[in-house]
Amino acid sequence: LEYGSGMHRLREIISSEISDDEFEEKQRIYSVNFLNKEHLYYYEIYRREVGEIPLPKEGEKPCPGCKAGIEVDAFHCKVCGYVSDWRSE
């Protein structure tokens, strides 16, 4: 899908719109481990349209990627898509 439809061009366009300095600054501001500039771009849409990332509730652990709450035995964050190395846990 990504290459067949031309969607890979979106990643290039988004990356060209966000400077390296802006990317680094926003990583500090948001305290999110962005995978790339495209991830930051979509995160900002999420914040604008959905709101803040929910903090962990009782019985949950914080996601290493976005700090959202995930089940203690989960290896995947439903909010940001972070996947932990289940082999090391």
CSV table of C-alpha atoms in Angstrom, one decimal:
chain,number,residue,atom,x,y,z
A,1,LEU,CA,0.0,0.0,0.0
A,2,GLU,CA,2.7,2.5,1.0
A,3,TYR,CA,4.6,2.4,-2.3
A,4,GLY,CA,1.8,1.1,-4.6
A,5,SER,CA,-0.4,4.1,-3.8
A,6,GLY,CA,2.3,6.6,-3.5
A,7,MET,CA,1.8,7.2,0.2
A,8,HIS,CA,5.6,7.1,0.8
A,9,ARG,CA,5.6,10.6,-0.7
A,10,LEU,CA,3.7,11.8,2.4
A,11,ARG,CA,6.5,10.8,4.6
A,12,GLU,CA,9.0,12.8,2.4
A,13,ILE,CA,6.7,15.8,2.4
A,14,ILE,CA,6.1,15.8,6.1
A,15,SER,CA,9.8,15.3,6.8
A,16,SER,CA,10.7,18.3,4.7
A,17,GLU,CA,8.2,20.5,6.6
A,18,ILE,CA,9.7,19.8,10.0
A,19,SER,CA,13.2,21.0,10.7
A,20,ASP,CA,15.6,18.9,12.8
A,21,ASP,CA,15.7,21.7,15.4
A,22,GLU,CA,11.9,21.7,15.6
A,23,PHE,CA,11.8,17.9,15.9
A,24,GLU,CA,14.3,17.9,18.7
A,25,GLU,CA,12.6,20.8,20.5
A,26,LYS,CA,9.1,19.1,20.3
A,27,GLN,CA,10.5,15.8,21.6
A,28,ARG,CA,11.6,17.7,24.7
A,29,ILE,CA,8.3,19.6,25.0
A,30,TYR,CA,6.0,16.6,24.6
A,31,SER,CA,8.2,14.0,26.4
A,32,VAL,CA,7.3,11.5,23.7
A,33,ASN,CA,9.8,9.2,22.0
A,34,PHE,CA,8.9,10.0,18.4
A,35,LEU,CA,10.0,7.4,15.8
A,36,ASN,CA,10.4,10.1,13.1
A,37,LYS,CA,9.0,13.4,11.9
A,38,GLU,CA,5.9,11.8,10.5
A,39,HIS,CA,5.2,10.4,14.0
A,40,LEU,CA,5.4,13.9,15.4
A,41,TYR,CA,3.2,15.3,12.7
A,42,TYR,CA,0.4,12.8,13.4
A,43,TYR,CA,0.9,13.2,17.2
A,44,GLU,CA,0.1,16.9,16.9
A,45,ILE,CA,-3.1,16.1,15.0
A,46,TYR,CA,-4.0,13.6,17.7
A,47,ARG,CA,-3.5,16.2,20.4
A,48,ARG,CA,-5.5,18.8,18.5
A,49,GLU,CA,-8.4,16.5,17.7
A,50,VAL,CA,-8.5,14.0,20.6
A,51,GLY,CA,-6.6,15.7,23.4
A,52,GLU,CA,-3.9,14.7,25.8
A,53,ILE,CA,-2.6,11.2,26.0
A,54,PRO,CA,-4.3,9.4,28.9
A,55,LEU,CA,-2.0,8.8,31.9
A,56,PRO,CA,-1.7,5.3,33.4
A,57,LYS,CA,-4.6,4.2,35.6
A,58,GLU,CA,-4.2,2.0,38.7
A,59,GLY,CA,-2.9,-1.4,37.6
A,60,GLU,CA,-1.3,0.0,34.4
A,61,LYS,CA,2.3,0.8,33.5
A,62,PRO,CA,3.4,3.8,31.5
A,63,CYS,CA,4.2,3.2,27.8
A,64,PRO,CA,8.0,3.8,27.2
A,65,GLY,CA,7.0,5.6,24.0
A,66,CYS,CA,4.2,8.0,24.9
A,67,LYS,CA,3.6,7.5,28.7
A,68,ALA,CA,0.0,6.4,28.1
A,69,GLY,CA,-1.3,3.6,30.4
A,70,ILE,CA,-0.9,0.1,29.2
A,71,GLU,CA,-1.7,-3.2,30.8
A,72,VAL,CA,1.1,-4.5,32.9
A,73,ASP,CA,1.5,-7.7,30.8
A,74,ALA,CA,1.0,-5.9,27.5
A,75,PHE,CA,3.8,-5.5,24.9
A,76,HIS,CA,2.0,-3.1,22.6
A,77,CYS,CA,0.7,0.4,23.3
A,78,LYS,CA,-2.8,1.1,21.7
A,79,VAL,CA,-2.1,4.8,21.7
A,80,CYS,CA,1.2,5.2,20.0
A,81,GLY,CA,2.0,1.7,18.7
A,82,TYR,CA,5.1,1.2,20.7
A,83,VAL,CA,6.1,-2.5,20.8
A,84,SER,CA,8.4,-3.7,23.6
A,85,ASP,CA,10.9,-6.5,23.1
A,86,TRP,CA,8.8,-9.2,24.7
A,87,ARG,CA,11.8,-11.6,24.7
A,88,SER,CA,13.7,-9.4,27.2
A,89,GLU,CA,10.8,-9.0,29.7
